[in-house]
Amino acid sequence: MIRTRLTELLGLDVPVVQAGMSWVSSSSALPLAVSNAGGLGVVAAGPMRLPALERTLDEMATGTDRTWAVNLPLHRQDVGDVMDLLERRPPPVLVASQGGPKRYLDRFRALGTRCLHVVAGAEHARKAADAGVDGLVVVGAEAGGHPPPGLVTTMVLVRAVATEVPEVPVVASGGIADGAGLAAVLALGADGAQFGTRFLLSSEASVHPEYQAAVLAAGIDGTRTVGRGLGMIRAITNEFTERMTTLEEAGVDVEDRREVFHGATLRDAALHGDVRGGKVEAGQSAGLLHDLRPAAELVARIRAEYEAAVARLTQVAIGTPEAPGQAS
Ligand SMILES: Cc1cc2nc3c(=O)[nH]c(=O)nc-3n(C[C@H](O)[C@H](O)[C@H](O)COP(=O)(O)O)c2cc1C
């Protein structure tokens, strides 16, 4: 057991959160595997139609007696309908992103659902905490998917939020590949770590094998942020990101970049394996990851790596440091 405010709040064995990832965790397979292994599995509702989401909620409810979550991007056009569905089948935890908490907080807390809110800055974190959320997910620049617009790194942003908003548990997200990363963010004052790209490379991730192969092949400098002003993403460098980068470096107006940006989709890459022209969203930690394993094995390994990292720090403290282990 690793005990933090997050594990206490949610009844987890380890402070390991599997990131909600559109398509990748938009079914029950990956979230069930992570929750049953003692972490927090998160269903990504973003791209799911209501009947598929309803089926998945039922599968989660019958597939585990551990804690699980639904990630809901609040910018979704039919967000009201999704909230009505979630109200009928309340998840133990809601992880809301891309919007403010007032819209859902009272409604879901009244159902007994714990509400975590995804934030991209310290000011946003303060507002969410004042509104009464149960916890914060703080996403730094290394992250796959949508990094914060100002590209402040996880190292700096987590430290800022943990010190400026100390009253709520913080889950650090972005660039965390293994148990050493978990130990690092707990040292910064976080209460848990969210892993996206790590679980994208798991057997249960519902994503095209070509997508996983592209992520496995990437080095630590193998991603780009593209789409400034359009909902910027971090993705594996490919024909699409190079085209966007060329337009951005040439100072092309946002309106003239819009078509190229929206012409490529995560769906094409994740479902159909278009890793050249699609959005192969992944974080910088892709370069630290070299294998694809069952999610339960990854949770157990993160725990073991965390213990090794803490043991190493203890040796540092008593003056007998050893070389660090590395992520797989
Ligand atoms: C393929 C992919 C899809 C994502 N989809 C979502 C999403 O639907 N909702 C959301 O809040 N974040 C989404 N994210 C961001 C993750 O929740 C998380 O913050 C990020 O992956 C953490 O960085 P890491 O990949 O370095 O671990 C996505 C990330 C990836 C890689």
CSV table of C-alpha atoms and ligand atoms in Angstrom, one decimal:
chain,number,residue,atom,x,y,z
A,1,MET,CA,0.0,0.0,0.0
A,2,ILE,CA,1.1,3.6,-0.7
A,3,ARG,CA,-1.1,5.9,1.3
A,4,THR,CA,-1.8,9.5,0.3
A,5,ARG,CA,-4.8,11.8,0.6
A,6,LEU,CA,-5.9,10.5,-2.8
A,7,THR,CA,-5.8,6.8,-1.9
A,8,GLU,CA,-7.7,7.6,1.3
A,9,LEU,CA,-10.3,9.7,-0.5
A,10,LEU,CA,-11.0,7.1,-3.3
A,11,GLY,CA,-10.1,3.8,-1.6
A,12,LEU,CA,-7.2,3.0,-3.9
A,13,ASP,CA,-4.3,0.6,-3.2
A,14,VAL,CA,-1.9,2.9,-5.1
A,15,PRO,CA,-2.0,6.6,-6.1
A,16,VAL,CA,-2.0,5.6,-9.7
A,17,VAL,CA,-4.6,7.2,-12.0
A,18,GLN,CA,-5.0,5.9,-15.6
A,19,ALA,CA,-5.7,9.0,-17.7
A,20,GLY,CA,-9.0,9.4,-19.5
A,21,MET,CA,-7.9,9.1,-23.1
A,22,SER,CA,-10.4,9.5,-26.0
A,23,TRP,CA,-10.8,6.2,-27.9
A,24,VAL,CA,-7.9,4.6,-25.9
A,25,SER,CA,-10.0,4.2,-22.8
A,26,SER,CA,-13.5,4.8,-24.3
A,27,SER,CA,-14.6,1.3,-23.3
A,28,SER,CA,-14.4,-0.8,-20.2
A,29,ALA,CA,-11.3,-2.9,-20.9
A,30,LEU,CA,-8.5,-0.7,-19.8
A,31,PRO,CA,-10.3,1.1,-16.9
A,32,LEU,CA,-11.5,-2.3,-15.5
A,33,ALA,CA,-7.9,-3.7,-15.6
A,34,VAL,CA,-6.5,-0.7,-13.8
A,35,SER,CA,-9.2,-0.4,-11.1
A,36,ASN,CA,-9.1,-4.2,-10.4
A,37,ALA,CA,-5.3,-3.8,-10.0
A,38,GLY,CA,-5.9,-1.1,-7.2
A,39,GLY,CA,-5.4,2.1,-9.2
A,40,LEU,CA,-8.1,4.4,-10.7
A,41,GLY,CA,-9.4,3.3,-14.1
A,42,VAL,CA,-11.0,6.2,-16.1
A,43,VAL,CA,-13.5,5.8,-18.9
A,44,ALA,CA,-13.0,8.5,-21.5
A,45,ALA,CA,-16.6,9.6,-22.3
A,46,GLY,CA,-15.4,12.4,-24.7
A,47,PRO,CA,-16.0,10.6,-28.1
A,48,MET,CA,-18.6,8.1,-26.9
A,49,ARG,CA,-22.2,8.0,-28.1
A,50,LEU,CA,-24.8,7.7,-25.3
A,51,PRO,CA,-25.7,4.0,-25.9
A,52,ALA,CA,-22.0,2.9,-25.9
A,53,LEU,CA,-21.4,5.0,-22.8
A,54,GLU,CA,-24.4,3.5,-21.1
A,55,ARG,CA,-23.2,-0.1,-21.9
A,56,THR,CA,-19.7,0.7,-20.7
A,57,LEU,CA,-21.1,2.2,-17.4
A,58,ASP,CA,-22.9,-1.1,-16.9
A,59,GLU,CA,-19.8,-3.1,-17.6
A,60,MET,CA,-17.8,-1.0,-15.2
A,61,ALA,CA,-20.5,-1.4,-12.4
A,62,THR,CA,-20.6,-5.2,-12.8
A,63,GLY,CA,-16.9,-5.7,-13.6
A,64,THR,CA,-15.3,-4.3,-10.4
A,65,ASP,CA,-16.1,-3.5,-6.8
A,66,ARG,CA,-13.2,-1.1,-6.8
A,67,THR,CA,-13.3,2.6,-7.5
A,68,TRP,CA,-13.5,3.8,-11.1
A,69,ALA,CA,-14.2,7.1,-12.9
A,70,VAL,CA,-15.6,8.7,-16.0
A,71,ASN,CA,-13.8,11.6,-17.7
A,72,LEU,CA,-16.2,14.1,-19.1
A,73,PRO,CA,-14.9,17.0,-21.3
A,74,LEU,CA,-17.4,19.7,-20.6
A,75,HIS,CA,-17.1,21.3,-24.0
A,76,ARG,CA,-19.0,18.3,-25.5
A,77,GLN,CA,-22.0,19.7,-27.3
A,78,ASP,CA,-24.5,17.3,-25.7
A,79,VAL,CA,-22.9,17.5,-22.3
A,80,GLY,CA,-26.3,18.0,-20.7
A,81,ASP,CA,-27.5,14.6,-22.1
A,82,VAL,CA,-24.3,12.9,-20.9
A,83,MET,CA,-24.8,14.3,-17.4
A,84,ASP,CA,-28.4,13.1,-17.4
A,85,LEU,CA,-27.1,9.6,-18.2
A,86,LEU,CA,-24.4,9.8,-15.6
A,87,GLU,CA,-27.0,10.9,-13.1
A,88,ARG,CA,-29.0,7.7,-13.8
A,89,ARG,CA,-25.8,5.5,-13.4
A,90,PRO,CA,-23.5,7.6,-11.2
A,91,PRO,CA,-19.8,6.7,-11.4
A,92,PRO,CA,-17.9,6.6,-8.1
A,93,VAL,CA,-15.7,9.4,-9.5
A,94,LEU,CA,-16.1,12.1,-12.2
A,95,VAL,CA,-13.0,13.6,-13.8
A,96,ALA,CA,-14.2,16.7,-15.6
A,97,SER,CA,-12.0,18.6,-18.0
A,98,GLN,CA,-12.2,21.7,-20.3
A,99,GLY,CA,-14.6,23.9,-18.5
A,100,GLY,CA,-15.6,25.2,-15.0
A,101,PRO,CA,-16.8,23.0,-12.1
A,102,LYS,CA,-20.0,24.9,-11.2
A,103,ARG,CA,-22.0,23.3,-14.0
A,104,TYR,CA,-21.8,19.8,-12.5
A,105,LEU,CA,-20.5,19.9,-9.0
A,106,ASP,CA,-23.6,20.2,-6.8
A,107,ARG,CA,-25.5,17.7,-8.9
A,108,PHE,CA,-22.9,14.9,-8.7
A,109,ARG,CA,-21.7,15.5,-5.2
A,110,ALA,CA,-25.3,15.1,-4.1
A,111,LEU,CA,-25.2,11.6,-5.7
A,112,GLY,CA,-22.1,10.7,-3.7
A,113,THR,CA,-19.8,11.0,-6.7
A,114,ARG,CA,-16.3,12.3,-5.9
A,115,CYS,CA,-15.4,15.1,-8.3
A,116,LEU,CA,-11.9,15.7,-9.6
A,117,HIS,CA,-11.3,18.7,-11.9
A,118,VAL,CA,-8.6,18.9,-14.5
A,119,VAL,CA,-6.7,22.2,-14.5
A,120,ALA,CA,-4.0,23.8,-16.6
A,121,GLY,CA,-2.8,26.6,-14.2
A,122,ALA,CA,-2.6,27.7,-10.6
A,123,GLU,CA,-5.3,30.3,-11.0
A,124,HIS,CA,-7.7,27.8,-12.5
A,125,ALA,CA,-6.8,25.4,-9.6
A,126,ARG,CA,-7.6,28.0,-7.0
A,127,LYS,CA,-11.0,28.7,-8.6
A,128,ALA,CA,-11.9,25.0,-8.8
A,129,ALA,CA,-10.8,24.4,-5.1
A,130,ASP,CA,-12.9,27.4,-4.0
A,131,ALA,CA,-15.9,26.0,-5.9
A,132,GLY,CA,-15.5,22.8,-3.8
A,133,VAL,CA,-14.0,20.1,-6.0
A,134,ASP,CA,-12.7,17.0,-4.1
A,135,GLY,CA,-9.4,17.0,-6.0
A,136,LEU,CA,-7.4,18.5,-8.8
A,137,VAL,CA,-5.7,16.9,-11.8
A,138,VAL,CA,-2.8,19.2,-12.8
A,139,VAL,CA,-1.6,18.8,-16.3
A,140,GLY,CA,1.8,20.0,-17.3
A,141,ALA,CA,3.5,20.7,-20.7
A,142,GLU,CA,4.9,17.2,-21.2
A,143,ALA,CA,1.4,15.7,-21.5
A,144,GLY,CA,0.0,13.9,-24.5
A,145,GLY,CA,-3.4,15.2,-25.6
A,146,HIS,CA,-4.0,18.8,-24.5
A,147,PRO,CA,-1.0,20.3,-22.6
A,148,PRO,CA,-1.6,23.7,-20.9
A,149,PRO,CA,-1.7,26.7,-23.3
A,150,GLY,CA,1.3,28.3,-21.5
A,151,LEU,CA,3.3,25.1,-21.7
A,152,VAL,CA,4.4,25.3,-18.0
A,153,THR,CA,6.0,22.0,-17.1
A,154,THR,CA,4.7,19.4,-14.7
A,155,MET,CA,7.7,20.0,-12.4
A,156,VAL,CA,6.8,23.7,-12.0
A,157,LEU,CA,3.0,23.6,-12.3
A,158,VAL,CA,2.5,20.8,-9.7
A,159,ARG,CA,4.8,22.5,-7.3
A,160,ALA,CA,2.9,25.8,-7.7
A,161,VAL,CA,-0.5,24.2,-7.2
A,162,ALA,CA,0.6,22.0,-4.3
A,163,THR,CA,1.9,25.0,-2.4
A,164,GLU,CA,-0.8,27.5,-3.5
A,165,VAL,CA,-3.8,25.2,-3.1
A,166,PRO,CA,-2.7,22.9,-0.3
A,167,GLU,CA,-6.2,22.1,1.0
A,168,VAL,CA,-7.2,19.6,-1.9
A,169,PRO,CA,-5.5,16.5,-3.1
A,170,VAL,CA,-3.5,17.0,-6.3
A,171,VAL,CA,-3.0,14.4,-9.1
A,172,ALA,CA,0.0,15.3,-11.2
A,173,SER,CA,-0.2,14.6,-14.9
A,174,GLY,CA,2.1,14.9,-17.9
A,175,GLY,CA,5.5,13.2,-18.5
A,176,ILE,CA,5.1,10.6,-15.7
A,177,ALA,CA,6.4,7.2,-17.1
A,178,ASP,CA,7.1,5.0,-14.1
A,179,GLY,CA,7.3,4.7,-10.3
A,180,ALA,CA,10.3,7.1,-10.2
A,181,GLY,CA,8.0,9.7,-11.7
A,182,LEU,CA,5.4,8.9,-9.1
A,183,ALA,CA,8.0,9.4,-6.3
A,184,ALA,CA,9.1,12.7,-7.9
A,185,VAL,CA,5.6,14.2,-8.0
A,186,LEU,CA,4.8,13.0,-4.5
A,187,ALA,CA,8.0,14.8,-3.4
A,188,LEU,CA,6.7,18.0,-5.1
A,189,GLY,CA,3.5,17.8,-2.9
A,190,ALA,CA,1.1,15.9,-5.2
A,191,ASP,CA,-1.0,13.0,-3.8
A,192,GLY,CA,-1.0,10.9,-6.9
A,193,ALA,CA,0.1,10.6,-10.5
A,194,GLN,CA,-1.9,10.2,-13.7
A,195,PHE,CA,-0.4,8.1,-16.4
A,196,GLY,CA,-1.6,8.6,-20.0
A,197,THR,CA,1.0,7.5,-22.5
A,198,ARG,CA,2.1,4.7,-20.1
A,199,PHE,CA,-1.3,3.1,-20.3
A,200,LEU,CA,-1.7,3.8,-24.0
A,201,LEU,CA,1.1,1.2,-24.2
A,202,SER,CA,-0.9,-1.5,-22.5
A,203,SER,CA,-2.6,-4.6,-23.9
A,204,GLU,CA,-6.1,-3.4,-22.9
A,205,ALA,CA,-5.8,0.0,-24.6
A,206,SER,CA,-8.4,0.2,-27.4
A,207,VAL,CA,-6.1,1.7,-30.0
A,208,HIS,CA,-4.8,0.6,-33.4
A,209,PRO,CA,-1.5,-1.4,-33.2
A,210,GLU,CA,0.1,1.1,-35.7
A,211,TYR,CA,-0.6,3.9,-33.2
A,212,GLN,CA,1.1,1.9,-30.4
A,213,ALA,CA,4.1,1.1,-32.7
A,214,ALA,CA,4.5,4.8,-33.5
A,215,VAL,CA,4.5,5.7,-29.8
A,216,LEU,CA,7.0,2.9,-29.0
A,217,ALA,CA,9.3,4.1,-31.8
A,218,ALA,CA,9.3,7.8,-30.6
A,219,GLY,CA,12.3,9.2,-28.7
A,220,ILE,CA,11.9,11.8,-25.9
A,221,ASP,CA,12.0,14.6,-28.5
A,222,GLY,CA,9.7,12.7,-30.8
A,223,THR,CA,6.6,14.8,-30.1
A,224,ARG,CA,5.4,18.3,-31.1
A,225,THR,CA,2.9,20.8,-29.8
A,226,VAL,CA,0.8,22.1,-32.6
A,227,GLY,CA,-2.5,24.1,-33.0
A,228,ARG,CA,-1.8,27.2,-31.0
A,229,GLY,CA,-5.1,29.1,-30.6
A,230,LEU,CA,-7.1,26.1,-31.9
A,231,GLY,CA,-7.0,23.7,-28.8
A,232,MET,CA,-3.3,22.9,-28.9
A,233,ILE,CA,-2.3,19.2,-28.8
A,234,ARG,CA,0.9,17.3,-28.2
A,235,ALA,CA,1.4,14.5,-30.7
A,236,ILE,CA,4.0,12.2,-32.2
A,237,THR,CA,5.9,14.0,-35.0
A,238,ASN,CA,4.5,13.0,-38.4
A,239,GLU,CA,3.4,14.5,-41.7
A,240,PHE,CA,0.5,16.3,-40.0
A,241,THR,CA,2.5,17.9,-37.2
A,242,GLU,CA,5.2,18.9,-39.7
A,243,ARG,CA,2.7,20.7,-41.9
A,244,MET,CA,1.2,22.5,-38.9
A,245,THR,CA,4.7,23.5,-37.6
A,246,THR,CA,5.6,24.9,-41.0
A,247,LEU,CA,2.4,27.0,-41.0
A,248,GLU,CA,2.9,28.2,-37.4
A,249,GLU,CA,6.6,29.1,-38.0
A,250,ALA,CA,5.6,31.0,-41.1
A,251,GLY,CA,3.2,33.1,-38.9
A,252,VAL,CA,0.1,31.9,-40.8
A,253,ASP,CA,-3.1,33.3,-39.3
A,254,VAL,CA,-5.1,31.0,-37.0
A,255,GLU,CA,-8.1,31.0,-39.3
A,256,ASP,CA,-5.9,29.8,-42.2
A,257,ARG,CA,-4.5,27.0,-40.0
A,258,ARG,CA,-7.9,25.9,-38.7
A,259,GLU,CA,-8.7,23.7,-41.7
A,260,VAL,CA,-5.4,21.8,-41.6
A,261,PHE,CA,-5.7,21.3,-37.8
A,262,HIS,CA,-9.2,20.0,-37.9
A,263,GLY,CA,-8.6,18.1,-41.1
A,264,ALA,CA,-6.5,15.6,-39.1
A,265,THR,CA,-8.2,13.6,-36.3
A,266,LEU,CA,-7.3,11.5,-33.4
A,267,ARG,CA,-10.0,9.1,-34.5
A,268,ASP,CA,-8.3,8.3,-37.8
A,269,ALA,CA,-5.0,7.5,-36.0
A,270,ALA,CA,-6.5,5.7,-33.0
A,271,LEU,CA,-9.2,3.6,-34.8
A,272,HIS,CA,-7.8,3.3,-38.4
A,273,GLY,CA,-4.1,3.5,-37.8
A,274,ASP,CA,-3.4,6.6,-39.9
A,275,VAL,CA,-0.2,7.4,-38.1
A,276,ARG,CA,1.1,9.7,-40.9
A,277,GLY,CA,-1.8,12.1,-41.4
A,278,GLY,CA,-3.7,11.6,-38.2
A,279,LYS,CA,-3.2,13.1,-34.7
A,280,VAL,CA,-1.1,10.5,-32.9
A,281,GLU,CA,-1.5,12.2,-29.5
A,282,ALA,CA,1.1,11.1,-26.9
A,283,GLY,CA,3.4,12.7,-24.3
A,284,GLN,CA,7.1,13.2,-24.1
A,285,SER,CA,7.3,10.1,-21.9
A,286,ALA,CA,6.9,8.1,-25.1
A,287,GLY,CA,10.6,8.2,-25.3
A,288,LEU,CA,11.0,6.6,-21.8
A,289,LEU,CA,8.7,3.7,-22.6
A,290,HIS,CA,9.9,0.6,-24.4
A,291,ASP,CA,7.3,-2.1,-23.9
A,292,LEU,CA,3.6,-2.9,-24.1
A,293,ARG,CA,2.3,-4.9,-21.1
A,294,PRO,CA,-1.0,-5.8,-19.4
A,295,ALA,CA,-2.3,-2.9,-17.4
A,296,ALA,CA,-2.3,-4.8,-14.1
A,297,GLU,CA,1.4,-5.7,-14.6
A,298,LEU,CA,2.1,-2.0,-15.2
A,299,VAL,CA,0.4,-1.0,-12.0
A,300,ALA,CA,2.4,-3.6,-10.0
A,301,ARG,CA,5.6,-2.5,-11.7
A,302,ILE,CA,4.9,1.2,-11.0
A,303,ARG,CA,4.5,0.3,-7.3
A,304,ALA,CA,7.9,-1.6,-7.3
A,305,GLU,CA,9.7,1.2,-9.2
A,306,TYR,CA,8.3,3.7,-6.6
A,307,GLU,CA,9.7,1.6,-3.8
A,308,ALA,CA,13.1,1.4,-5.5
A,309,ALA,CA,13.1,5.2,-6.1
A,310,VAL,CA,12.3,5.8,-2.4
A,311,ALA,CA,15.0,3.4,-1.3
A,312,ARG,CA,17.4,5.2,-3.5
A,313,LEU,CA,16.5,8.5,-1.9
A,314,THR,CA,17.0,7.0,1.5
A,315,GLN,CA,20.5,5.9,0.4
A,316,VAL,CA,21.1,9.5,-0.9
A,317,ALA,CA,20.0,10.8,2.5
A,318,ILE,CA,22.5,8.6,4.3
A,319,GLY,CA,25.3,9.2,1.8
A,320,THR,CA,25.5,5.9,-0.1
A,321,PRO,CA,23.8,6.7,-3.5
A,322,GLU,CA,23.4,4.0,-6.2
A,323,ALA,CA,22.8,4.5,-9.9
A,324,PRO,CA,19.0,4.9,-10.6
A,325,GLY,CA,16.9,2.2,-12.4
A,326,GLN,CA,15.2,3.1,-15.7
A,327,ALA,CA,11.7,3.0,-17.1
A,328,SER,CA,10.7,0.1,-19.4
B,1,LIG,C1,-4.5,9.7,-27.0
B,1,LIG,C2,-4.8,10.7,-25.8
B,1,LIG,C3,-6.2,11.0,-25.7
B,1,LIG,C4,-6.5,11.9,-24.6
B,1,LIG,N1,-7.8,12.2,-24.4
B,1,LIG,C5,-8.2,12.9,-23.3
B,1,LIG,C6,-9.6,13.2,-23.1
B,1,LIG,O1,-10.5,12.7,-23.8
B,1,LIG,N2,-9.9,13.9,-22.0
B,1,LIG,C7,-8.9,14.5,-21.2
B,1,LIG,O2,-9.3,15.1,-20.2
B,1,LIG,N3,-7.6,14.3,-21.4
B,1,LIG,C8,-7.2,13.5,-22.5
B,1,LIG,N4,-5.9,13.3,-22.7
B,1,LIG,C9,-4.9,13.8,-21.7
B,1,LIG,C10,-4.7,12.7,-20.6
B,1,LIG,O3,-5.8,12.6,-19.8
B,1,LIG,C11,-3.5,13.1,-19.7
B,1,LIG,O4,-3.6,14.3,-19.1
B,1,LIG,C12,-2.1,13.0,-20.4
B,1,LIG,O5,-2.1,11.8,-21.3
B,1,LIG,C13,-1.0,12.9,-19.4
B,1,LIG,O6,0.3,13.0,-20.0
B,1,LIG,P1,1.2,11.7,-20.3
B,1,LIG,O7,0.6,11.1,-21.6
B,1,LIG,O8,2.5,12.2,-20.5
B,1,LIG,O9,1.0,10.7,-19.2
B,1,LIG,C14,-5.5,12.4,-23.7
B,1,LIG,C15,-4.2,12.0,-23.9
B,1,LIG,C16,-3.8,11.1,-24.9
B,1,LIG,C17,-2.4,10.7,-25.1
